[in-house]
Amino acid sequence: MVLLAAFVAAGTVLSPTSARADGASDTVQMGVERIARFVPVGYRSPQAANDSVEQWVQVDLGMSTKIDRIKLFPVVGWGGEGGSFPVRFKLAVSDDPNFASQTTLQDQTAADYPDPLDRVVIVAANGSSCRYVRFVATHLRNRQFSLSKLEVWSNGKDVAEHKGITDSAKQRLGITLLTRTPRAGGEEVVTNHPENVIPASKWHPAAYKWEAPTTGITLDDVLFKTAMQQNIAYLLTSFSVDELLRPFRERAGKPSPAGMRSPIPFWDTDLPGSNAGRFLMGAGNTLRWIDDPELRARAKQIIDGIEECREPNGYIMAYKPDTIFYSERAAYTRTWVTRGLTEAGIGVDPKAFKLLRGYYDWFDTCQYLPELLRRAGQGVQGMIGSTRMYFTPLGKPEDLQTVQQYFQENYWLDQLAARDPQAIWRYPYDHPHNYLITSLEPYLDLYRATGAKRYLDSAQGGWDLYHDDWEHVGGSIAICEGDTYEPKSYYLHRHTGELCGSVFWMRYNQRFHLLYPNQEKYVNEIEKSIYNVLLANQVGSKGIRYHANLVGTKDSSTPINTNSCCEGQGTSGLGSIPEYLYSIAPDGFAVDMYAGSTFRWHQGNRKLTAHTVTRFPFSPDVRISINVERPTDAVIRIRVPRWAAASMQILINGNVAATGNPGSYAAVTRKWRNGDTIAFTLPMAFRVTPYVGMERSATPHYALEYGPILLALTGNVDAQGNATLALPIEELTKRLHPVEGKPLHFAIEGDTQRQYVPYWELQDETFTCYPAIGTGTAIAPARIEAGDLALASKGAVATSDSELASERGSTAKAIDGVISTPEDFSNRWHSSIETQHPHWIQVKLPRAERVSRIVIRFADPAGHPVSFQGIITVNGKDHVVFDVKQYSDWREYRTLINPTVTDTFRLIIRDSANPAYPNAAQVSEIELYSERK
């Protein structure tokens, strides 16, 4: 049979090419059928002793079927690297499950097959009839092989979809991801939908009702001003101008001076140019408010240096165009340079906009567009670069229409609008995490430009999902890449609180605030993000932390001063703080946040100045003086925050002029005269919130806030953030007393070793934002019911595919009648971690019994099954009684089935929640009942 190459050109047969070290293919081939990233693993064989061990995986189609072709989807890494497709293999079909007789469709056993990387391997079947398809690896690559998906096509349909598989190691594996349904947008890399494009003539822009100031604010506030000055020092000491321009010069063939530090691995090498984007984001924002001559000079040098390296066609990126698919260059790096030049165009030199315009004239027509969304790493993040370009002074409709045609995902828009949590934590083409906020922002931008309500519905749905399901108390974002974060999981000991996410969240909420200025909730989100994440992650002038850990110690997992993503967004966020303090309305202005500052703006053709005096958050009192050249009609709105403990009076020249309720704006309309004063006292109070996430324990844990400030318990707290306050929760706030001379520090009556302090102040101390508080009353443990048939004491026997080496004999614990707890989950069956999912555990009853209800109790909350299948055996035949995917309850699974007489139940676990142990499966107890309850 003939091995077909997956190319658009009919009849073309080519071998895969390898990737160069710089990330480019030997030729950047477009139109090749490839698997879209992020690539899920459908099947991975056990690791063999050597590459010569033969291994196979087999699909049962259920009946003999005439087939046309077979598609083998490889597994590739994040950079597009391969390494898991066998060097030599055979693909055969048969009607015999043991392949005593077979037809070979492709025999690649005599010669090495080049690594296909992300290319789909297609084998013609030419109408062969078979029930079973077997892929045999006769010579492995790195001692095992992997496939993402296997499709068997017959009359335009994949007849292998949802069919069971077996393999040479574990035999029956049930239905696995190998024969999964295609992802919502397909498995391919090409996305080209001109039907999504809305002609500019049909746009009905939705204008902002208010505006954010881009200049005119001077800070007097000690807290914010110090943070911005430290940010300037960080920018000036982190990297030199030559180091920032080095990748641009290398791409342009220009020399760089000697004596520079080596490029930072990954951040500089995989993402060249992002470091310059980082600097320009921070500098461009900062220079709008604080004029630092050295910072301005360096920013100007970088803009000039990028201009010197510009290609005749306008191309300015620091990577060569034919490496655009490597790593995250097409999205991350492009958007960082775009953001940097955009901020620099506002705060440093408008020439930056011209550089961007020239680049996007190239980008909007480049050949790579149809494959950028899914062939390039985290391609969905690239949209924001294009929409930001559109909203510069030199934006064009083509910038947005490129997004509509090549990046818009209609299925995702529908999911978001429906508030489906799967849209966030199970997004199929990326590492689902906080960076998806940058993919929500563009849809809000598209709404602003076109007025199409579909974009608004999706953007609002995305806001609701992040706010309701993935936001910690205090405001940090509770989902990061590289792990699993179910809705409302709120993990405390996994990485969460990535600073990038909070800066994106600030920007996203600012957009909504300007569209819907009377909805105070958006500024509330910005305020929390600034105090409890942005300030909290700054390490003086040394650098910026990555994660906002809420227990234990501040984050040290990623070194500072390395051009990390959180340093880039952190410096941008710190540089932009003043623009969140006020908003400009057509008829006046609004006080959104409370900081010592002077705000200058024009009301019509008249100059007005508002001078705010306050020590907030250390003191709740605020006083604003108004200076005008002559009496001026204006509306001044004062935000009454939703955290306020009561309604708030607004005094004008000492007299009550308005009263605002929490979560609103109190508006004062009058003819303002020079010397008028506004005064109010913010009703700050304690708020106690119970912890409701995946790490709940017998003694409840609580977070404590004072106004918008997240407080942390310090003192006698261990390195993991464990601490207990042995008092009724109702007593906590009654026992807190201010520490003299230390604003926002609170001593605990009767506890001389610990106190509460602002989370943002912490640096090296151990702490917890979630101490255990209570009298220690234990939650009653779960117990099995009397009618459980699956007990060893009743003669049941459990077997499994494997056990953890250190827990030999653990299979029997799944039927011993003991249910583990979140604190002690040692009473469990635990699979081997040396062999990959799927794993199975089976219960054999002493005699056939009527079964109508099944309960599966889980063990470690962090590692519960998320994809699994239940099979019962009746008269020697297997019947699937449940098939569960994307399961989020870490405690147990319960189901009713049609009453069936059986003596065998098998649980097949295809995936578990903890990616830190990707091969681990565990169960505390399997229960089978006759009664339907």
mmCIF file of C-alpha atoms in Angstrom, residues 55 134 255 301 335 375 386 520 531 576 629 722 777 859 919:
data_model
loop_
_atom_site.group_PDB
_atom_site.id
_atom_site.type_symbol
_atom_site.label_atom_id
_atom_site.label_comp_id
_atom_site.label_asym_id
_atom_site.label_seq_id
_atom_site.Cartn_x
_atom_site.Cartn_y
_atom_site.Cartn_z
ATOM 1 C CA GLN A 55 4.881 -2.683 21.032
ATOM 2 C CA ARG A 134 -3.229 -2.510 14.688
ATOM 3 C CA PRO A 255 26.903 43.888 14.957
ATOM 4 C CA GLN A 301 17.279 54.533 21.914
ATOM 5 C CA THR A 335 2.028 41.112 21.127
ATOM 6 C CA ARG A 375 0.301 25.733 14.509
ATOM 7 C CA SER A 386 -3.860 43.156 16.248
ATOM 8 C CA GLU A 520 -18.704 49.892 40.223
ATOM 9 C CA TYR A 531 -3.072 46.281 46.211
ATOM 10 C CA SER A 576 0.130 52.588 34.632
ATOM 11 C CA GLU A 629 -10.187 79.565 36.705
ATOM 12 C CA ASN A 722 -0.061 26.090 58.352
ATOM 13 C CA THR A 777 -14.848 20.258 65.677
ATOM 14 C CA ALA A 859 -8.373 9.584 47.546
ATOM 15 C CA ASN A 919 0.829 8.568 35.260
#
